[in-house]
PDB file of C-alpha atoms in Angstrom:
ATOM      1  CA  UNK A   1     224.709 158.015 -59.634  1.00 63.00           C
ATOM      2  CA  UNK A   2     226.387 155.373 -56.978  1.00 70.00           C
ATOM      3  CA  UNK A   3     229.566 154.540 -57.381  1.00 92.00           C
ATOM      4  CA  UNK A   4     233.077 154.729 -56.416  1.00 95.00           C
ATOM      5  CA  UNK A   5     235.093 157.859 -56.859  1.00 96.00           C
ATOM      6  CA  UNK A   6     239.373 157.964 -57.024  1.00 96.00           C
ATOM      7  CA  UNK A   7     241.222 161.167 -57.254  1.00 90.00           C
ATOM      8  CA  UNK A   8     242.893 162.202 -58.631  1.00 91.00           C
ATOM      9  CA  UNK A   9     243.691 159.864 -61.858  1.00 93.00           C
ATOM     10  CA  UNK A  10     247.248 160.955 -62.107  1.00 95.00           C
ATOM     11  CA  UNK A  11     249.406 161.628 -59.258  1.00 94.00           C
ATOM     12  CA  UNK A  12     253.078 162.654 -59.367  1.00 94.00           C
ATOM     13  CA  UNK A  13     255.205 162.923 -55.961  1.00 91.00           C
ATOM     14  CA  UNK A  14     259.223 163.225 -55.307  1.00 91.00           C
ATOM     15  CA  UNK A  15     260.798 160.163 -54.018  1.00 91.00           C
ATOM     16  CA  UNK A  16     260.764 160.277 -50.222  1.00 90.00           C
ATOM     17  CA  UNK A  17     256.875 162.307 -49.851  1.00 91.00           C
ATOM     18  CA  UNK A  18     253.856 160.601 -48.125  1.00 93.00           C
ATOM     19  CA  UNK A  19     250.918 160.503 -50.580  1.00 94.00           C
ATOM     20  CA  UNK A  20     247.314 159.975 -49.727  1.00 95.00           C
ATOM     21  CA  UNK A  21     244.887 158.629 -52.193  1.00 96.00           C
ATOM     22  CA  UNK A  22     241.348 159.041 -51.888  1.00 97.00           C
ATOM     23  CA  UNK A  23     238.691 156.476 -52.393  1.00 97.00           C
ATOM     24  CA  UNK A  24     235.493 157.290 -51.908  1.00 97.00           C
ATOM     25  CA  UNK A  25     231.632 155.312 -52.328  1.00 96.00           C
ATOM     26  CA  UNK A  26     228.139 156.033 -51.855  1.00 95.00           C
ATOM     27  CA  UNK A  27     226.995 152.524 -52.724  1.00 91.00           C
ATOM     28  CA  UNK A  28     226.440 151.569 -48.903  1.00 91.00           C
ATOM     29  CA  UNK A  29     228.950 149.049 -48.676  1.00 90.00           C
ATOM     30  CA  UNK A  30     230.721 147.435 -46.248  1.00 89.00           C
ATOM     31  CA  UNK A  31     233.741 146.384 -47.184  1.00 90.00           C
ATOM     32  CA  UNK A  32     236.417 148.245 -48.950  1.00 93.00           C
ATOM     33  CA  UNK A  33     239.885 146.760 -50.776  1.00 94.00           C
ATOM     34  CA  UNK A  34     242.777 148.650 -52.485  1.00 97.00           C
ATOM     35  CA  UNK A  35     244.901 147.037 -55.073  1.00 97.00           C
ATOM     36  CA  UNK A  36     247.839 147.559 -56.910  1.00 97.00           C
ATOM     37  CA  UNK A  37     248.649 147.078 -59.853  1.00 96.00           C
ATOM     38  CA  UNK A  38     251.808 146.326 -61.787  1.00 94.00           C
ATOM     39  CA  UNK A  39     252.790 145.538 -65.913  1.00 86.00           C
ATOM     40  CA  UNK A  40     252.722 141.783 -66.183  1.00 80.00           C
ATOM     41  CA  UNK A  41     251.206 141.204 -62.577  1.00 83.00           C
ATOM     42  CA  UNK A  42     247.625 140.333 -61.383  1.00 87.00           C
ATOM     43  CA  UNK A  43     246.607 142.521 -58.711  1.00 93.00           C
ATOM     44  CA  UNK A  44     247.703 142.714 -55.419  1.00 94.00           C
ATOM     45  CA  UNK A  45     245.427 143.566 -52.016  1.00 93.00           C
ATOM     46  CA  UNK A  46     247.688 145.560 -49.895  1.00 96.00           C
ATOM     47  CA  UNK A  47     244.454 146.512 -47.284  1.00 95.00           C
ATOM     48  CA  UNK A  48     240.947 145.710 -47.340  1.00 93.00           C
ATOM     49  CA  UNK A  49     238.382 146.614 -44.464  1.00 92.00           C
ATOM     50  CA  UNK A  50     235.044 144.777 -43.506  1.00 88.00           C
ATOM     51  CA  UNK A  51     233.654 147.419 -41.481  1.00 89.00           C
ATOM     52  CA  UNK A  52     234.274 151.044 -40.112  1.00 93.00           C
ATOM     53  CA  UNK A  53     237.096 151.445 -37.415  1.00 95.00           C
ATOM     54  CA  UNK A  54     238.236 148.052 -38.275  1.00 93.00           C
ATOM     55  CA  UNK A  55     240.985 146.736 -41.209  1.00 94.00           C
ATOM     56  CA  UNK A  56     243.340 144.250 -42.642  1.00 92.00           C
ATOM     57  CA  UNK A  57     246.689 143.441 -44.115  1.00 93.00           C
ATOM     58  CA  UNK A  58     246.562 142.039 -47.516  1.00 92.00           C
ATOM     59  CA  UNK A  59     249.437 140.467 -49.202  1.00 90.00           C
ATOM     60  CA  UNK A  60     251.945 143.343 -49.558  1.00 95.00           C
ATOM     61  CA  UNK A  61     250.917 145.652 -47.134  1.00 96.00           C
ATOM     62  CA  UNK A  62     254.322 146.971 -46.194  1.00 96.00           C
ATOM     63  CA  UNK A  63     254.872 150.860 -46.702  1.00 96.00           C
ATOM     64  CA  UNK A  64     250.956 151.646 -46.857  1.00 97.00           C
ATOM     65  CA  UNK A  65     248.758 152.869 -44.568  1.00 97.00           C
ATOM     66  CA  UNK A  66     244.762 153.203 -44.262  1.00 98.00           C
ATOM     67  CA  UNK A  67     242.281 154.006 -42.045  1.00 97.00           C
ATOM     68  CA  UNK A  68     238.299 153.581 -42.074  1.00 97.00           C
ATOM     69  CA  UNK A  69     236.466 156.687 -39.998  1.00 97.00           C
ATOM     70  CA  UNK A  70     233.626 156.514 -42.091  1.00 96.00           C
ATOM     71  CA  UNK A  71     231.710 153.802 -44.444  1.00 96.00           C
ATOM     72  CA  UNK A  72     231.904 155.722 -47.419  1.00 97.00           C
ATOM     73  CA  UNK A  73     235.577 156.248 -47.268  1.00 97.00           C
ATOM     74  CA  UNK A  74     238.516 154.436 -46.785  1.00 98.00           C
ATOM     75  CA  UNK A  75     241.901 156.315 -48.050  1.00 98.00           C
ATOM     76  CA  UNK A  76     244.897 154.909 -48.841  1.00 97.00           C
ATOM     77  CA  UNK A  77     248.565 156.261 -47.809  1.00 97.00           C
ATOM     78  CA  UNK A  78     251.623 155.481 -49.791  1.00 96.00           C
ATOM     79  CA  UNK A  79     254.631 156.091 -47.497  1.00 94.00           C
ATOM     80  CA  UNK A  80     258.345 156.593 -48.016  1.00 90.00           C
ATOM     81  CA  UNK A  81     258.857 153.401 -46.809  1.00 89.00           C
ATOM     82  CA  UNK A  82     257.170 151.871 -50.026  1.00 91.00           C
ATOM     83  CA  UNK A  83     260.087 150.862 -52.237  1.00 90.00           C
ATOM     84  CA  UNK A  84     258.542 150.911 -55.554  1.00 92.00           C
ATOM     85  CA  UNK A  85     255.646 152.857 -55.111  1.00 95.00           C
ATOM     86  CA  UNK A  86     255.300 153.925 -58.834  1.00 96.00           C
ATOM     87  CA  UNK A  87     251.916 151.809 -59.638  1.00 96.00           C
ATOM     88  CA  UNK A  88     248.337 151.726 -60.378  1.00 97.00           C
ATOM     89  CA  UNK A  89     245.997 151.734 -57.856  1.00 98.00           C
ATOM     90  CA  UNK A  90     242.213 150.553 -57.500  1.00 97.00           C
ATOM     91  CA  UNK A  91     239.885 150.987 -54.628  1.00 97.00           C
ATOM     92  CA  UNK A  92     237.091 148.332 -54.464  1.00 94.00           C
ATOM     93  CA  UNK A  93     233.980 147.650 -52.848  1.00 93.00           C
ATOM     94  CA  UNK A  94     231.732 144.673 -51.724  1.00 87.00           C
ATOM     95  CA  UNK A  95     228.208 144.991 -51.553  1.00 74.00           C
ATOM     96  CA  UNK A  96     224.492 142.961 -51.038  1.00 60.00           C
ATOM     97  CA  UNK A  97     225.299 140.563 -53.867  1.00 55.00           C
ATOM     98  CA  UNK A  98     228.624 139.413 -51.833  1.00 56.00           C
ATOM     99  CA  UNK A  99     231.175 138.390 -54.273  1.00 67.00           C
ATOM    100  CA  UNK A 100     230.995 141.099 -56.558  1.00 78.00           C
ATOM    101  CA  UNK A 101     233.814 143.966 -56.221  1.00 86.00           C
ATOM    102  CA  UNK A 102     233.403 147.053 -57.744  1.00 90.00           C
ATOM    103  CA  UNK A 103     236.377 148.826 -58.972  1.00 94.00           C
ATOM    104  CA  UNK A 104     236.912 152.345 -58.842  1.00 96.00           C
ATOM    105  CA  UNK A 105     238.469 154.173 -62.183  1.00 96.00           C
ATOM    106  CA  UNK A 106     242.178 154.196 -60.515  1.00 97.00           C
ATOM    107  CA  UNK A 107     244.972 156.474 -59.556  1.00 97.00           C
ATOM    108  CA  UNK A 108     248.014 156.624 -61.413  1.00 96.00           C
ATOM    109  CA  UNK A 109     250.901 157.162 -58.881  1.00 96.00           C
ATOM    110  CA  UNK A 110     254.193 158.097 -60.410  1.00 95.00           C
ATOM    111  CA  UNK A 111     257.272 158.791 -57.545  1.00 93.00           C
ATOM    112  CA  UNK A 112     260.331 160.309 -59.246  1.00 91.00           C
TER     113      UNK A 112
ATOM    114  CA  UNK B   1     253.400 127.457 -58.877  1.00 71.00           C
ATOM    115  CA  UNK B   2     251.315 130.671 -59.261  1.00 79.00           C
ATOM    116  CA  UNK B   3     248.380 130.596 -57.385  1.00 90.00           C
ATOM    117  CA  UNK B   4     245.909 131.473 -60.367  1.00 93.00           C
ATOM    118  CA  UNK B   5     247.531 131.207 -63.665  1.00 94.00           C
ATOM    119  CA  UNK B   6     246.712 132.496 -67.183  1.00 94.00           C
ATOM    120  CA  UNK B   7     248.250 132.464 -70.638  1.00 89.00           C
ATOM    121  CA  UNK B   8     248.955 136.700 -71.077  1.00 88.00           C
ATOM    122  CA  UNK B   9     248.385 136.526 -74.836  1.00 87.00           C
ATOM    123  CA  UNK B  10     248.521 138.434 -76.452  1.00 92.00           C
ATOM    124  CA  UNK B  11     245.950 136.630 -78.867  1.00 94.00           C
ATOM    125  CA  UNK B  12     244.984 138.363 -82.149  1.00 96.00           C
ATOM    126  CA  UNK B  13     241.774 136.553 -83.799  1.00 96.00           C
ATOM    127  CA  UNK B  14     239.450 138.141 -86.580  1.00 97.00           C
ATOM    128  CA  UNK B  15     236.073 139.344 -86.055  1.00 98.00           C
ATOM    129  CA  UNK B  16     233.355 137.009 -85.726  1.00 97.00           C
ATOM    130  CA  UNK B  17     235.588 133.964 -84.844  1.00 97.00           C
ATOM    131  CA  UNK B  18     235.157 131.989 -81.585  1.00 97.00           C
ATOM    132  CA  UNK B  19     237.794 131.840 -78.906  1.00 96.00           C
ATOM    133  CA  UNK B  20     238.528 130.267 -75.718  1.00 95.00           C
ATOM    134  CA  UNK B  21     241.191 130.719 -73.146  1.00 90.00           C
ATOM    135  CA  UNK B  22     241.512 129.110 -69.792  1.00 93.00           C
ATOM    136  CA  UNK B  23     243.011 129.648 -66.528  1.00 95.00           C
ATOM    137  CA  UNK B  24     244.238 127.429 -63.639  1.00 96.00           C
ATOM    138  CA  UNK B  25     243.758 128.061 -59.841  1.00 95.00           C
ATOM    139  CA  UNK B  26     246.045 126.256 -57.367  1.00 93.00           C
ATOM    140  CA  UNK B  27     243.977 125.810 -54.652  1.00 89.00           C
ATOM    141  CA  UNK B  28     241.497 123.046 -54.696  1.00 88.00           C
ATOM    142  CA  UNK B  29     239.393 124.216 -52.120  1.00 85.00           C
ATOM    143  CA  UNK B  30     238.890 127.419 -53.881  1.00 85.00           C
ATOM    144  CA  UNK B  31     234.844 128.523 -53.484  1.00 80.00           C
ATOM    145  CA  UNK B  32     234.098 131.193 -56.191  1.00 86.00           C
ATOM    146  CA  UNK B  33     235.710 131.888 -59.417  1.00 91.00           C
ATOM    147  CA  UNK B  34     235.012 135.214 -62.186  1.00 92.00           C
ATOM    148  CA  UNK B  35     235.875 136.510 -65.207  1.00 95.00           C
ATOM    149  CA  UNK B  36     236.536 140.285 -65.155  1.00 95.00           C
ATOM    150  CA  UNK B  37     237.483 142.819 -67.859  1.00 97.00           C
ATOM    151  CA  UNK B  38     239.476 145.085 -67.900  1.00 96.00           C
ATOM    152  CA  UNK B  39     239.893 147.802 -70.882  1.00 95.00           C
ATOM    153  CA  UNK B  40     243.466 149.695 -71.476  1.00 92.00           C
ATOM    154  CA  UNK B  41     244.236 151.738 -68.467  1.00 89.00           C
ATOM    155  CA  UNK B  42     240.666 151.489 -66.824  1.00 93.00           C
ATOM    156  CA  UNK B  43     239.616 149.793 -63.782  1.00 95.00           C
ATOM    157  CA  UNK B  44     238.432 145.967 -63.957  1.00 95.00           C
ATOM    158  CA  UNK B  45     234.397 144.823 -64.121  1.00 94.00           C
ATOM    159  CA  UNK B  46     233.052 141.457 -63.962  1.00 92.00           C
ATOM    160  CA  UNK B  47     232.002 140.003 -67.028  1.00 95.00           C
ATOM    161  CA  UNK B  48     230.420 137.033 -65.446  1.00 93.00           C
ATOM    162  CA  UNK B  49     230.645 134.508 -62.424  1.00 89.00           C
ATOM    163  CA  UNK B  50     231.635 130.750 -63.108  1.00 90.00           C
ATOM    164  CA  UNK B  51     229.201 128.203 -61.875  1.00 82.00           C
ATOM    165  CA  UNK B  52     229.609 124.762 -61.369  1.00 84.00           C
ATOM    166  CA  UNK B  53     227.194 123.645 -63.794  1.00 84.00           C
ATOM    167  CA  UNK B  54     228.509 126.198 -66.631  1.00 86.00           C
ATOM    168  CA  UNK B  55     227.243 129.273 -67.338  1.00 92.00           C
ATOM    169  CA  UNK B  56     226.418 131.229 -70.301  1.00 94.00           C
ATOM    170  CA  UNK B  57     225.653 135.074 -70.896  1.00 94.00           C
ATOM    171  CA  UNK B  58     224.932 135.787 -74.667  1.00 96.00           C
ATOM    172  CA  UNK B  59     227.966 135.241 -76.759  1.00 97.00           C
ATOM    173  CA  UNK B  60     230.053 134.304 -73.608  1.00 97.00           C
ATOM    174  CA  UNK B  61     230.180 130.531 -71.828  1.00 97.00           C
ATOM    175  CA  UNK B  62     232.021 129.902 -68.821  1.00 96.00           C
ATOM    176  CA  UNK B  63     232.642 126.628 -67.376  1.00 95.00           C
ATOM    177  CA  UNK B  64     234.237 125.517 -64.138  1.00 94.00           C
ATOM    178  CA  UNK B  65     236.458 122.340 -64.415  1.00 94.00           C
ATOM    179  CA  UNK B  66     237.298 121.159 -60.008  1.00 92.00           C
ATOM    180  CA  UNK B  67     238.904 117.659 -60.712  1.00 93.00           C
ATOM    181  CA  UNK B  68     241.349 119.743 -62.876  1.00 93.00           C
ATOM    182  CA  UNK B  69     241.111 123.004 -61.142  1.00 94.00           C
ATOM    183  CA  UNK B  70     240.601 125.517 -64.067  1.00 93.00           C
ATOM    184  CA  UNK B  71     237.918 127.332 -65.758  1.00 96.00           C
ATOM    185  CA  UNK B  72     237.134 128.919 -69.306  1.00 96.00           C
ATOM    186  CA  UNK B  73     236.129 131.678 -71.069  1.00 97.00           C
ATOM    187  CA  UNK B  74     234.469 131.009 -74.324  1.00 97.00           C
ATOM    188  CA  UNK B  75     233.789 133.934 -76.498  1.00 97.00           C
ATOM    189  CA  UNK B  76     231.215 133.064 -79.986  1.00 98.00           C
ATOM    190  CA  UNK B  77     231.284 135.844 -82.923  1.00 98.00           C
ATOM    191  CA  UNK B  78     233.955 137.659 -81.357  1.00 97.00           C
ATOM    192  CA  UNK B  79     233.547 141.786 -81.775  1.00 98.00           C
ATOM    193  CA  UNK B  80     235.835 144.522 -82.553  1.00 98.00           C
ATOM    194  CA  UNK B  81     234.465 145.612 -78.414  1.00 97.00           C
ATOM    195  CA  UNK B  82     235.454 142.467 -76.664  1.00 98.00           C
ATOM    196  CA  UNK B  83     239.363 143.326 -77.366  1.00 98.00           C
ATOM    197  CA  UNK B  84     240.233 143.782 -73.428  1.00 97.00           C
ATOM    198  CA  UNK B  85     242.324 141.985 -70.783  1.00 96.00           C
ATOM    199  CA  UNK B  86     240.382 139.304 -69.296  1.00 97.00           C
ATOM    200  CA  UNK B  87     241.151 138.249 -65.841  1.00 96.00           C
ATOM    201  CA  UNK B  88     240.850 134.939 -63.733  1.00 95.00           C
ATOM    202  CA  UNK B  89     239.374 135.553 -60.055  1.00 93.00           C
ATOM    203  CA  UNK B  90     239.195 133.131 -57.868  1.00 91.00           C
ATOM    204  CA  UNK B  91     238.155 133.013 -53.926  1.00 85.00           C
ATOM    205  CA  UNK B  92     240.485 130.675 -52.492  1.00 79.00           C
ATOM    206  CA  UNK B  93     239.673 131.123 -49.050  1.00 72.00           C
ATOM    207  CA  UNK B  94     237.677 127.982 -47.991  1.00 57.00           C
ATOM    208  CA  UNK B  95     235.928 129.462 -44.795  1.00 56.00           C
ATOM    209  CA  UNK B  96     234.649 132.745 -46.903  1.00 52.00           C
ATOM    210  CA  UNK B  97     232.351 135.231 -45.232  1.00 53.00           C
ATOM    211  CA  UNK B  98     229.803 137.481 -46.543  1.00 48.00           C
ATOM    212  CA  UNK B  99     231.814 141.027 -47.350  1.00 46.00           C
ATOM    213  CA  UNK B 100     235.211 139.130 -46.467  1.00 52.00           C
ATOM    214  CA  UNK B 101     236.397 138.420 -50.489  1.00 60.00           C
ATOM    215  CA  UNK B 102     239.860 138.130 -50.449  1.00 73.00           C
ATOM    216  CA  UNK B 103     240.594 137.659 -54.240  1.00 85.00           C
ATOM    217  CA  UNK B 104     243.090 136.515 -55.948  1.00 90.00           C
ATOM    218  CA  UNK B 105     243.311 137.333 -59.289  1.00 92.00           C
ATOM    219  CA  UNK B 106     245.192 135.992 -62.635  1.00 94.00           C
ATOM    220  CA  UNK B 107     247.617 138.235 -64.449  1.00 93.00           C
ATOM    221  CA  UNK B 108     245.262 138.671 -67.307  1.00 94.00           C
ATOM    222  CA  UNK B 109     244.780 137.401 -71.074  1.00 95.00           C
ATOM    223  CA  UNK B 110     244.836 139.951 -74.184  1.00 95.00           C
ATOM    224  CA  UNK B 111     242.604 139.524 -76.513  1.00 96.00           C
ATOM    225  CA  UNK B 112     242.520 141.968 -79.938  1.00 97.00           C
ATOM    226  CA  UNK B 113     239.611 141.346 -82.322  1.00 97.00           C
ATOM    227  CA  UNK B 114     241.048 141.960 -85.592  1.00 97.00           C
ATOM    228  CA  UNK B 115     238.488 143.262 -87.931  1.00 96.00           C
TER     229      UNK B 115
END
């Protein structure tokens, strides 16, 4: 079935690690997004990317890190210079019927 | 001024009633506008774009409002299922390209259907 994949759901680090999340789609598209999401708050695009080899900043892209080697993936890394990394995060994708994102099921990222 | 705003709820209405909430965007040049869903802990969908001229999809309407910069979500004979978060997406970037959706979205409205 197409979709997009996170993993894992839940994902505990110490305070100070690098973390990776994966986000992964077989839907063909071309652009990608991750979001974050907080109690209380909409969500936020901290990177999105329109094509392979090629992203953008979003609105609070401080402390995270991507990179686009292939269409299908686009993975998402939480660094230790992320103050409050403890969030929810969604991977997204844009295909042929333009303004439609699809949302991945989420990871669960709790630093400690 | 937030950029898109919503009323968080939480709103608790009985089954089968009708119920509306609406949402206002900032940005008059704004292009596109959606309502998504999103169910406890799971990832957002769209429930249904917002045209100009209204839109309707079954039990849900959704109208688009530009002089006053907001737009509705109508639910008729509410069910038990529709209790979710219901988001306001907008596209407020006037020049917007094909793949290139920066969204913004609303901090969401509960709804619980009350049986």
């Amino acid at each position: 079935d197409g979709g997009i994949t996170q993993s894992p759901k839940y994902l505990f680090r110490k305070e100070g690690q690098n973390v990776t999340l994966s986000c992964e789609q077989n839907l063909n598209h071309d652009a990608m997004y991750w979001y974050r999401q907080d109690p209380g708050q909409g969500l936020r695009l901290i990177y999105y990317s329109q094509i392979v080899n090629d992203f953008q900043k979003g609105d609070i892209a401080e402390g995270y890190s991507v990179s686009r080697e292939k269409k299908e993936s686009f993975p998402l890394t939480v660094t230790s210079a992320q103050k409050n990394p403890t969030a929810f995060y969604l991977c997204a994708s844009t295909g042929d019927r333009g303004y439609e994102q699809y949302f991945g099921p989420g990871t669960r990222l709790t630093v400690t | 001024r937030k950029e898109v705003e919503q009323d968080p709820g939480p709103f608790n209405v009985p089954e089968g009633a009708t119920v509306a909430f609406n949402c206002t965007y900032s940005n008059s040049a704004s292009q596109s506008f959606f309502w998504y869903r999103q169910d406890c802990r799971k990832e957002p969908k769209l429930l249904m774009s917002v045209y100009s001229s209204g839109n309707e999809d079954g039990r849900f309407t959704a109208q688009l409002n530009r002089a006053s910069q907001y737009i509705s979500l109508l639910i008729r004979d509410s069910k038990l299922s529709d209790s979710a978060t219901y988001l306001c997406v907008v596209n407020m970037d006037p020049i917007s390209n094909f793949g290139n959706e920066k969204l913004t979205f609303g901090t969401g409205t509960r709804l619980t259907i009350i049986p």
